[in-house]
Short mmCIF file of C-alpha atoms in Angstrom, two decimals:
data_model
loop_
_atom_site.label_atom_id
_atom_site.label_comp_id
_atom_site.label_asym_id
_atom_site.label_seq_id
_atom_site.Cartn_x
_atom_site.Cartn_y
_atom_site.Cartn_z
CA MET G 1 -32.10 10.88 -34.89
CA ARG G 2 -29.60 12.05 -32.27
CA LEU G 3 -31.76 10.73 -29.46
CA ALA G 4 -32.11 7.38 -31.21
CA PHE G 5 -28.33 7.19 -31.61
CA LEU G 6 -27.82 7.97 -27.93
CA LEU G 7 -30.32 5.36 -26.78
CA THR G 8 -28.85 2.76 -29.13
CA ALA G 9 -25.34 3.53 -27.91
CA LEU G 10 -26.43 3.12 -24.30
CA LEU G 11 -28.18 -0.16 -25.07
CA VAL G 12 -25.22 -1.54 -27.01
CA ALA G 13 -22.84 -0.56 -24.23
CA TYR G 14 -24.94 -1.71 -21.26
CA GLY G 15 -27.84 -3.81 -22.59
CA ALA G 16 -26.22 -7.21 -22.04
CA HIS G 17 -25.03 -6.13 -18.62
CA VAL G 18 -28.53 -5.11 -17.54
CA ARG G 19 -29.95 -8.42 -18.77
CA TYR G 20 -27.40 -10.83 -17.34
CA ALA G 21 -25.45 -9.23 -14.48
CA GLY G 22 -26.03 -10.18 -10.88
CA TYR G 23 -24.96 -8.70 -7.58
CA VAL G 24 -21.20 -8.31 -7.18
CA TYR G 25 -18.55 -7.20 -4.68
CA GLU G 26 -20.18 -4.93 -2.06
CA ASP G 27 -23.71 -5.04 -3.49
CA GLY G 28 -24.60 -7.47 -0.73
CA HIS G 29 -24.26 -4.61 1.72
CA TRP G 30 -27.16 -2.79 0.08
CA THR G 31 -29.31 -5.77 -0.78
CA HIS G 32 -29.16 -7.24 2.72
CA PRO G 33 -32.49 -6.67 4.52
CA ALA G 34 -30.67 -5.13 7.51
CA ALA G 35 -29.21 -2.39 5.29
CA LEU G 36 -32.69 -1.29 4.28
CA VAL G 37 -33.82 -0.38 7.78
CA ARG G 38 -30.52 0.89 9.22
CA TRP G 39 -29.99 4.67 9.38
CA ASN G 40 -27.95 5.74 6.42
CA THR G 41 -26.52 9.01 5.15
CA ARG G 42 -27.59 8.09 1.61
CA PRO G 43 -31.40 7.87 1.86
CA LEU G 44 -32.06 7.94 -1.89
CA MET G 45 -29.98 4.81 -2.33
CA GLN G 46 -31.83 3.16 0.51
CA LEU G 47 -35.23 4.13 -0.92
CA SER G 48 -34.31 2.92 -4.39
CA MET G 49 -33.23 -0.43 -2.96
CA LEU G 50 -36.47 -0.74 -1.01
CA TRP G 51 -38.46 -0.04 -4.14
CA ALA G 52 -37.01 -2.87 -6.18
CA ARG G 53 -35.62 -5.38 -3.81
CA THR G 54 -35.25 -8.69 -5.52
CA TYR G 55 -34.21 -8.74 -9.15
CA PRO G 56 -30.73 -7.54 -10.10
CA GLN G 57 -32.00 -6.77 -13.61
CA VAL G 58 -34.36 -4.15 -12.21
CA HIS G 59 -31.52 -2.58 -10.23
CA HIS G 60 -29.22 -2.49 -13.24
CA ALA G 61 -32.01 -0.93 -15.32
CA ILE G 62 -32.46 1.73 -12.63
CA ASN G 63 -28.73 2.53 -12.75
CA LEU G 64 -28.82 2.78 -16.53
CA SER G 65 -31.90 5.03 -16.41
CA LEU G 66 -30.22 7.33 -13.89
CA HIS G 67 -27.16 7.47 -16.14
CA ALA G 68 -29.42 8.40 -19.07
CA VAL G 69 -30.87 11.26 -17.00
CA VAL G 70 -27.33 12.46 -16.20
CA VAL G 71 -26.43 12.31 -19.90
CA ALA G 72 -29.50 14.37 -20.84
CA LEU G 73 -28.77 16.97 -18.15
CA LEU G 74 -25.13 17.23 -19.23
CA GLY G 75 -26.12 17.77 -22.87
CA LEU G 76 -28.59 20.43 -21.83
CA LEU G 77 -26.01 22.17 -19.63
CA ALA G 78 -23.45 22.11 -22.44
CA TYR G 79 -26.01 23.72 -24.75
CA ARG G 80 -27.01 26.34 -22.20
CA LEU G 81 -23.37 27.23 -21.70
CA GLY G 82 -22.91 28.03 -25.37
CA LEU G 83 -21.89 24.87 -27.19
CA SER G 84 -23.61 24.35 -30.53
CA ARG G 85 -26.33 21.68 -30.81
CA ASP G 86 -23.76 19.32 -32.33
CA GLY G 87 -21.23 20.12 -29.60
CA ALA G 88 -23.74 19.56 -26.81
CA TRP G 89 -24.85 16.31 -28.43
CA PHE G 90 -21.25 15.17 -28.75
CA ALA G 91 -20.58 15.98 -25.07
CA ALA G 92 -23.65 13.98 -24.02
CA ALA G 93 -22.84 11.05 -26.33
CA LEU G 94 -19.20 10.86 -25.25
CA PHE G 95 -20.12 10.92 -21.58
CA SER G 96 -22.82 8.30 -22.11
CA VAL G 97 -20.44 5.69 -23.53
CA HIS G 98 -17.09 6.64 -22.02
CA PRO G 99 -15.61 3.45 -20.49
CA LEU G 100 -14.39 5.26 -17.37
CA ASN G 101 -18.04 5.74 -16.38
CA SER G 102 -18.81 2.04 -16.70
CA GLN G 103 -18.11 1.34 -13.03
CA ALA G 104 -20.59 4.01 -11.88
CA VAL G 105 -23.29 2.53 -14.13
CA ALA G 106 -22.56 -1.19 -13.91
CA TYR G 107 -21.83 -1.40 -10.17
CA LEU G 108 -25.05 -1.16 -8.17
CA SER G 109 -23.31 0.10 -5.06
CA ALA G 110 -22.09 3.11 -7.05
CA ARG G 111 -25.66 4.35 -7.56
CA PRO G 112 -25.27 7.17 -4.96
CA GLU G 113 -22.75 8.71 -7.37
CA LEU G 114 -25.48 8.89 -10.04
CA PHE G 115 -27.92 10.59 -7.66
CA ALA G 116 -25.21 13.08 -6.66
CA ALA G 117 -24.44 13.79 -10.32
CA ILE G 118 -28.12 14.50 -11.05
CA GLY G 119 -28.19 16.92 -8.10
CA VAL G 120 -24.98 18.70 -9.15
CA LEU G 121 -26.02 19.00 -12.81
CA GLY G 122 -29.55 20.02 -11.84
CA ALA G 123 -28.19 22.83 -9.65
CA CYS G 124 -25.83 24.05 -12.38
CA LEU G 125 -28.57 23.86 -14.98
CA ALA G 126 -31.09 25.66 -12.78
CA VAL G 127 -28.74 28.60 -12.36
CA THR G 128 -28.64 29.09 -16.14
CA TRP G 129 -32.38 29.86 -16.29
CA GLN G 130 -33.64 33.42 -16.12
CA SER G 131 -36.45 32.64 -13.75
CA PRO G 132 -37.37 33.83 -10.25
CA TYR G 133 -37.54 30.17 -9.24
CA ARG G 134 -34.00 29.36 -10.19
CA TRP G 135 -32.48 29.69 -6.70
CA PRO G 136 -35.15 27.53 -5.05
CA LEU G 137 -34.50 25.03 -7.85
CA VAL G 138 -30.77 25.16 -7.13
CA VAL G 139 -31.45 24.41 -3.46
CA LEU G 140 -33.85 21.62 -4.41
CA ALA G 141 -31.34 20.03 -6.78
CA LEU G 142 -28.54 20.34 -4.25
CA THR G 143 -30.70 18.72 -1.57
CA PHE G 144 -31.50 15.88 -3.96
CA GLY G 145 -27.82 15.41 -4.72
CA LEU G 146 -26.82 15.43 -1.06
CA ALA G 147 -29.54 12.88 -0.30
CA GLY G 148 -27.80 10.74 -2.88
CA LYS G 149 -24.22 11.21 -1.76
CA GLU G 150 -22.30 13.73 0.30
CA SER G 151 -19.91 14.40 -2.60
CA ALA G 152 -22.69 16.52 -4.20
CA ILE G 153 -21.40 19.30 -1.96
CA VAL G 154 -19.10 20.25 -4.87
CA ALA G 155 -22.15 21.96 -6.38
CA LEU G 156 -21.51 24.80 -3.94
CA MET G 157 -18.41 25.61 -5.96
CA LEU G 158 -19.66 24.51 -9.39
CA VAL G 159 -22.79 26.70 -9.33
CA PRO G 160 -20.76 29.96 -8.99
CA LEU G 161 -18.39 28.68 -11.67
CA THR G 162 -21.36 28.14 -14.00
CA LEU G 163 -22.73 31.58 -13.22
CA ALA G 164 -19.36 33.25 -13.83
CA THR G 165 -18.92 31.43 -17.16
CA LEU G 166 -22.43 32.20 -18.30
CA ARG G 167 -22.09 35.91 -17.64
CA GLN G 168 -18.70 36.01 -19.37
CA ARG G 169 -17.17 37.59 -16.33
CA GLN G 170 -13.48 37.64 -15.70
CA LEU G 171 -12.79 34.41 -13.90
CA ALA G 172 -9.96 35.86 -11.80
CA GLY G 173 -12.17 36.68 -8.82
CA TYR G 174 -13.84 33.33 -8.97
CA ALA G 175 -10.53 31.50 -9.34
CA LEU G 176 -9.27 33.28 -6.23
CA LEU G 177 -12.37 32.24 -4.30
CA ALA G 178 -12.06 28.65 -5.53
CA SER G 179 -8.36 28.60 -4.59
CA VAL G 180 -9.18 29.81 -1.08
CA LEU G 181 -11.88 27.15 -0.72
CA ILE G 182 -9.57 24.45 -2.00
CA ALA G 183 -6.76 25.63 0.31
CA LEU G 184 -9.14 25.61 3.28
CA THR G 185 -10.25 22.13 2.29
CA GLY G 186 -6.62 21.06 2.16
CA ILE G 187 -5.84 22.55 5.55
CA GLN G 188 -8.90 20.91 7.03
CA ALA G 189 -7.91 17.63 5.40
CA TYR G 190 -4.44 17.80 6.87
CA GLY G 191 -5.69 18.90 10.29
CA GLY G 192 -8.50 16.38 10.38
CA LEU G 193 -6.42 13.52 9.09
CA TYR G 194 -5.53 12.20 12.50
CA ALA G 195 -9.20 12.09 13.55
CA LEU G 196 -10.13 10.58 10.21
CA ILE G 197 -7.56 7.85 10.58
CA ASN G 198 -8.75 7.04 14.07
CA ARG G 199 -12.27 6.55 12.75
CA GLY G 200 -10.88 3.94 10.40
CA GLU G 201 -12.06 0.41 10.11
CA SER G 202 -9.23 -1.18 12.01
CA SER G 203 -6.39 -0.28 14.32
CA ALA G 204 -4.05 -1.06 11.44
CA TRP G 205 -4.97 2.34 9.93
CA HIS G 206 -2.91 4.03 12.65
CA GLY G 207 0.43 5.28 11.58
CA ILE G 208 -0.39 6.44 8.06
CA LEU G 209 1.34 9.69 7.19
CA ALA G 210 -0.48 12.56 5.52
CA SER G 211 2.21 12.57 2.83
CA GLU G 212 1.61 8.90 2.09
CA TRP G 213 -2.13 9.51 1.92
CA ALA G 214 -1.59 12.38 -0.53
CA ARG G 215 0.72 10.19 -2.61
CA ILE G 216 -1.92 7.45 -2.85
CA GLN G 217 -4.56 9.89 -4.07
CA LEU G 218 -2.17 11.59 -6.52
CA ALA G 219 -1.12 8.22 -7.93
CA SER G 220 -4.81 7.36 -8.34
CA THR G 221 -5.49 10.71 -9.98
CA SER G 222 -2.73 10.03 -12.48
CA ARG G 223 -4.13 6.58 -13.23
CA LEU G 224 -7.68 7.86 -13.63
CA LEU G 225 -6.72 10.78 -15.87
CA GLY G 226 -4.73 8.32 -17.97
CA GLN G 227 -7.74 6.02 -18.18
CA ALA G 228 -9.93 8.96 -19.21
CA VAL G 229 -7.70 9.37 -22.26
CA TRP G 230 -6.82 5.74 -22.97
CA PRO G 231 -9.17 3.42 -21.07
CA ASP G 232 -7.33 0.13 -21.45
CA ALA G 233 -6.85 -0.94 -17.82
CA LEU G 234 -10.10 -0.37 -15.98
CA THR G 235 -10.36 -2.29 -12.76
CA VAL G 236 -12.11 -2.37 -9.44
CA ASP G 237 -8.83 -2.70 -7.55
CA PRO G 238 -5.77 -1.03 -9.08
CA ASP G 239 -2.27 -1.47 -7.70
CA VAL G 240 -1.55 2.15 -6.79
CA TYR G 241 1.54 1.24 -4.77
CA LEU G 242 3.35 -0.08 -7.83
CA HIS G 243 5.80 2.66 -8.93
CA ILE G 244 3.98 5.07 -6.64
CA GLY G 245 6.86 7.55 -6.72
CA ILE G 246 6.51 8.03 -10.47
CA THR G 247 2.72 7.85 -10.65
CA SER G 248 2.14 10.28 -7.78
CA GLY G 249 4.58 12.71 -9.42
CA LEU G 250 2.70 12.36 -12.69
CA GLY G 251 -0.58 12.95 -10.84
CA ALA G 252 0.72 16.17 -9.28
CA ALA G 253 2.08 17.29 -12.66
CA ALA G 254 -1.25 16.53 -14.37
CA VAL G 255 -3.16 18.61 -11.83
CA VAL G 256 -0.75 21.52 -12.35
CA VAL G 257 -0.98 21.23 -16.15
CA LEU G 258 -4.80 21.15 -16.09
CA ALA G 259 -4.91 24.17 -13.76
CA SER G 260 -2.43 26.06 -15.99
CA CYS G 261 -4.42 25.27 -19.13
CA ALA G 262 -7.62 26.39 -17.44
CA TRP G 263 -5.99 29.66 -16.41
CA THR G 264 -4.26 30.51 -19.67
CA GLN G 265 -7.32 29.73 -21.82
CA ARG G 266 -9.81 31.64 -19.68
CA HIS G 267 -10.25 34.49 -22.20
CA THR G 268 -9.95 32.64 -25.50
CA ARG G 269 -11.73 29.41 -24.59
CA PRO G 270 -13.97 29.99 -21.55
CA LEU G 271 -15.73 26.65 -21.96
CA LEU G 272 -12.42 24.79 -21.93
CA THR G 273 -11.57 26.65 -18.73
CA TYR G 274 -15.00 25.79 -17.37
CA GLY G 275 -14.55 22.07 -18.06
CA LEU G 276 -11.06 21.85 -16.61
CA ALA G 277 -12.01 23.94 -13.56
CA TRP G 278 -15.05 21.67 -13.09
CA THR G 279 -12.79 18.63 -13.05
CA LEU G 280 -10.30 20.08 -10.58
CA ILE G 281 -12.95 21.52 -8.27
CA SER G 282 -15.00 18.33 -8.14
CA LEU G 283 -11.86 16.26 -7.61
CA ALA G 284 -10.51 18.39 -4.74
CA PRO G 285 -12.88 17.27 -1.95
CA ARG G 286 -12.11 13.67 -2.86
CA TYR G 287 -8.74 14.16 -1.21
CA LEU G 288 -10.56 15.05 1.99
CA ILE G 289 -13.41 12.60 2.25
CA GLN G 290 -11.56 9.57 0.95
CA THR G 291 -11.14 6.89 3.57
CA PRO G 292 -7.45 6.65 4.43
CA ARG G 293 -5.59 3.92 2.58
CA THR G 294 -8.28 3.61 -0.07
CA ALA G 295 -7.48 5.05 -3.43
CA LEU G 296 -9.80 7.05 -5.67
CA THR G 297 -11.76 4.64 -7.80
CA GLU G 298 -13.41 4.95 -11.18
CA HIS G 299 -16.97 5.57 -10.02
CA GLN G 300 -15.75 8.38 -7.79
CA VAL G 301 -14.58 10.40 -10.80
CA TYR G 302 -18.00 10.25 -12.46
CA VAL G 303 -18.67 13.94 -11.73
CA PRO G 304 -15.08 15.17 -12.42
CA MET G 305 -15.23 13.29 -15.73
CA MET G 306 -18.08 15.57 -16.88
CA GLY G 307 -15.66 18.49 -16.84
CA LEU G 308 -13.12 16.69 -19.01
CA VAL G 309 -15.86 15.72 -21.46
CA LEU G 310 -17.16 19.30 -21.61
CA ALA G 311 -13.63 20.61 -22.18
CA PHE G 312 -12.98 18.11 -24.97
CA ALA G 313 -16.39 18.75 -26.55
CA SER G 314 -15.74 22.51 -26.52
CA LEU G 315 -12.45 21.96 -28.39
CA TRP G 316 -14.22 19.70 -30.90
CA ASP G 317 -16.98 22.28 -31.30
CA ASP G 318 -14.43 25.07 -31.92
CA ARG G 319 -12.65 22.95 -34.52
CA LYS G 320 -15.88 22.00 -36.25
CA GLY G 321 -17.03 25.62 -36.21
CA SER G 322 -13.81 26.84 -37.77
CA ILE G 323 -13.93 24.16 -40.51
CA ASP G 324 -17.57 25.01 -41.24
CA GLY G 325 -16.60 28.70 -41.39
CA ASP G 326 -13.70 28.00 -43.77
CA THR G 327 -15.93 25.92 -46.04
CA LYS G 328 -18.55 28.68 -46.22
CA GLU G 329 -15.84 31.27 -46.99
CA SER G 330 -14.37 29.20 -49.81
CA GLY G 331 -17.86 28.52 -51.18
CA ARG G 332 -18.57 32.24 -51.72
CA MET E 1 -15.90 13.08 -48.25
CA SER E 2 -15.49 16.81 -47.73
CA LYS E 3 -13.39 18.59 -45.11
CA ARG E 4 -16.59 19.45 -43.26
CA ASP E 5 -17.30 15.79 -42.56
CA VAL E 6 -14.00 15.14 -40.78
CA PRO E 7 -15.03 16.27 -37.25
CA ALA E 8 -18.32 14.36 -37.46
CA LEU E 9 -16.60 11.18 -38.67
CA ALA E 10 -13.90 11.49 -36.04
CA ALA E 11 -16.61 11.88 -33.39
CA LEU E 12 -18.50 8.84 -34.65
CA PHE E 13 -15.33 6.75 -34.71
CA LEU E 14 -14.46 7.83 -31.17
CA LEU E 15 -17.99 7.08 -29.93
CA ALA E 16 -18.02 3.65 -31.57
CA TRP E 17 -14.64 2.80 -30.01
CA CYS E 18 -15.83 3.99 -26.57
CA MET E 19 -19.06 2.02 -26.95
CA LEU E 20 -17.17 -1.22 -27.57
CA LEU E 21 -14.76 -0.63 -24.69
CA THR E 22 -17.65 0.23 -22.37
CA HIS E 23 -19.46 -2.94 -23.40
CA GLN E 24 -16.35 -4.96 -22.48
CA ALA E 25 -15.83 -3.03 -19.23
CA ALA E 26 -19.46 -3.49 -18.17
CA GLU E 27 -19.28 -7.21 -18.88
CA ALA E 28 -16.61 -7.54 -16.19
CA TRP E 29 -19.25 -6.52 -13.64
CA ARG E 30 -21.47 -9.48 -14.49
CA SER E 31 -20.24 -11.74 -11.68
CA ASN E 32 -17.64 -11.76 -8.93
CA VAL E 33 -15.49 -14.28 -10.81
CA MET E 34 -15.44 -12.10 -13.94
CA LEU E 35 -14.84 -8.95 -11.91
CA TRP E 36 -11.83 -10.31 -10.02
CA THR E 37 -10.46 -12.15 -13.06
CA GLN E 38 -10.22 -8.79 -14.79
CA ALA E 39 -8.76 -7.18 -11.65
CA VAL E 40 -6.04 -9.84 -11.51
CA ALA E 41 -5.28 -9.27 -15.20
CA VAL E 42 -4.88 -5.52 -14.66
CA ALA E 43 -3.01 -5.69 -11.33
CA PRO E 44 -1.16 -9.04 -11.36
CA SER E 45 1.18 -8.03 -8.53
CA LYS E 46 -1.51 -6.98 -6.05
CA PRO E 47 -2.55 -9.57 -3.46
CA ARG E 48 -6.18 -8.50 -2.90
CA PRO E 49 -7.54 -9.20 -6.41
CA ALA E 50 -5.91 -12.64 -6.38
CA GLN E 51 -7.35 -13.32 -2.98
CA ASN E 52 -10.85 -12.18 -3.89
CA LEU E 53 -10.70 -14.18 -7.12
CA GLY E 54 -9.66 -17.24 -5.11
CA VAL E 55 -12.65 -16.88 -2.80
CA SER E 56 -15.06 -16.15 -5.68
CA LEU E 57 -13.87 -19.23 -7.56
CA MET E 58 -14.25 -21.43 -4.49
CA LEU E 59 -17.76 -20.13 -3.83
CA ASP E 60 -18.46 -20.82 -7.50
CA GLY E 61 -17.46 -24.43 -6.98
CA GLN E 62 -14.02 -24.21 -8.63
CA VAL E 63 -12.21 -25.13 -5.44
CA SER E 64 -8.80 -26.24 -6.72
CA LEU E 65 -8.40 -23.17 -8.95
CA GLY E 66 -9.55 -20.99 -6.07
CA VAL E 67 -6.93 -22.43 -3.76
CA ARG E 68 -4.25 -21.69 -6.36
CA TYR E 69 -5.25 -18.02 -6.39
CA LEU E 70 -5.32 -17.88 -2.59
CA LEU E 71 -1.78 -19.25 -2.52
CA LEU E 72 -0.78 -16.74 -5.18
CA ALA E 73 -2.23 -13.93 -3.05
CA ASP E 74 -0.15 -15.12 -0.13
CA ARG E 75 3.01 -15.06 -2.27
CA LEU E 76 2.20 -11.60 -3.70
CA ALA E 77 1.74 -10.22 -0.20
CA GLN E 78 5.45 -10.83 0.39
CA LEU E 79 6.53 -8.59 -2.54
CA PRO E 80 8.57 -5.57 -1.45
CA HIS E 81 6.28 -2.92 -2.95
CA VAL E 82 3.24 -4.20 -1.04
CA PRO E 83 2.80 -2.01 2.06
CA GLN E 84 2.76 -3.59 5.50
CA ILE E 85 -0.90 -2.72 5.94
CA ASP E 86 -1.87 -4.78 2.88
CA LYS E 87 0.18 -7.72 4.14
CA LEU E 88 -1.70 -7.58 7.45
CA GLU E 89 -4.98 -7.19 5.61
CA THR E 90 -4.21 -10.23 3.47
CA GLU E 91 -3.60 -12.30 6.58
CA ASP E 92 -6.77 -10.94 8.24
CA LYS E 93 -8.82 -11.66 5.16
CA ALA E 94 -7.37 -15.14 4.81
CA ARG E 95 -8.78 -16.00 8.22
CA GLY E 96 -12.14 -14.39 7.30
CA ASN E 97 -12.21 -16.24 3.99
CA ILE E 98 -11.68 -19.58 5.67
CA ARG E 99 -14.57 -18.83 8.01
CA ALA E 100 -16.81 -17.75 5.08
CA LEU E 101 -15.90 -20.83 3.11
CA LEU E 102 -16.55 -23.12 6.06
CA ALA E 103 -19.93 -21.45 6.53
CA GLY E 104 -20.67 -21.98 2.82
CA VAL E 105 -19.66 -25.65 3.02
CA MET E 106 -21.76 -26.14 6.17
CA ARG E 107 -24.81 -24.76 4.35
#
């Protein structure tokens, strides 16, 4: 029943798109014959394009299938982490049809994000199994993710987070480690910014300040978190410069609020902490690897979005559990 | 309806709402014209969506409408909040677009 609902929801949301959509925006880069033989850091994407070269419908169906795999893995991870069956199902269902994920699914060029998500979730799921093969499986999943997209590197921080949450350990030590890693990432980002800028696509990239770069990404973070809650202005090309002073301030405030919530709820609601920490950790490297002058886009928050969904589903599950408990009490 | 049903109904309502919004959002990715039409609607003061919509429309055969969006992009590039880099990019792209269009016409 639940599976049928999930499949129906996916088909209602994306069925017409799979049937009628063509190649758009930068898809031509991947569908061009030259792209298929050129060395690329995303071999899984290249292989998948080789496999089904001609029809856009086939490519859109592949994207939707990969998204379905991600949804299944997320539901399984939620269950393994301690959510009830209903809670895990709700997490999977919400992620499957959340509009913020539509760019990652509907845009063919965003397929590497789906591969990376499978790798990250696979690694986190593998670590929850009590099996001697779990670490080789973690490595295998991570390798798969990295072959999809370099952003799968966040699994290196998400796997220990999963382990810490699963064993109900105090998260303080882990939070310290994560903070150090994030700080190092930040320092590297700042230090490497000049080199990064000079690798840019045109000489016009010169002259960007690190502070401006940070403001662009914070403004984008604020927009994307807003769209996660109220997805009414999804777009391929947002105007992040409009009111950037306010939006970047809101972005910084949102990050601080999420981190504070994660910290204060670590004992009472470990899964809420897990979800919020997942979001922040998987978002952090985005500030480093983002091409200067380009803002975070919707498909790039596909993995961070999982954390928000898990956090929300854990709250829903708690609420449902308490109502069920109350009803049983009053029934006695 | 009992109190126990409230979370489940709320979840179903939320999922149905998300499903409809996702359907709409995915539809925007059907073609370049639809994609950039939506981008212009969401960011009406940004030059790039207008410019890309102009080119998409022209390649789609809607030349006069396309030209109007290209002119709009040029005007938007002069707005004070648009950074210098985007103004330069708009000019660069305008030249590239003319070349692409000429190549399309020649074919």
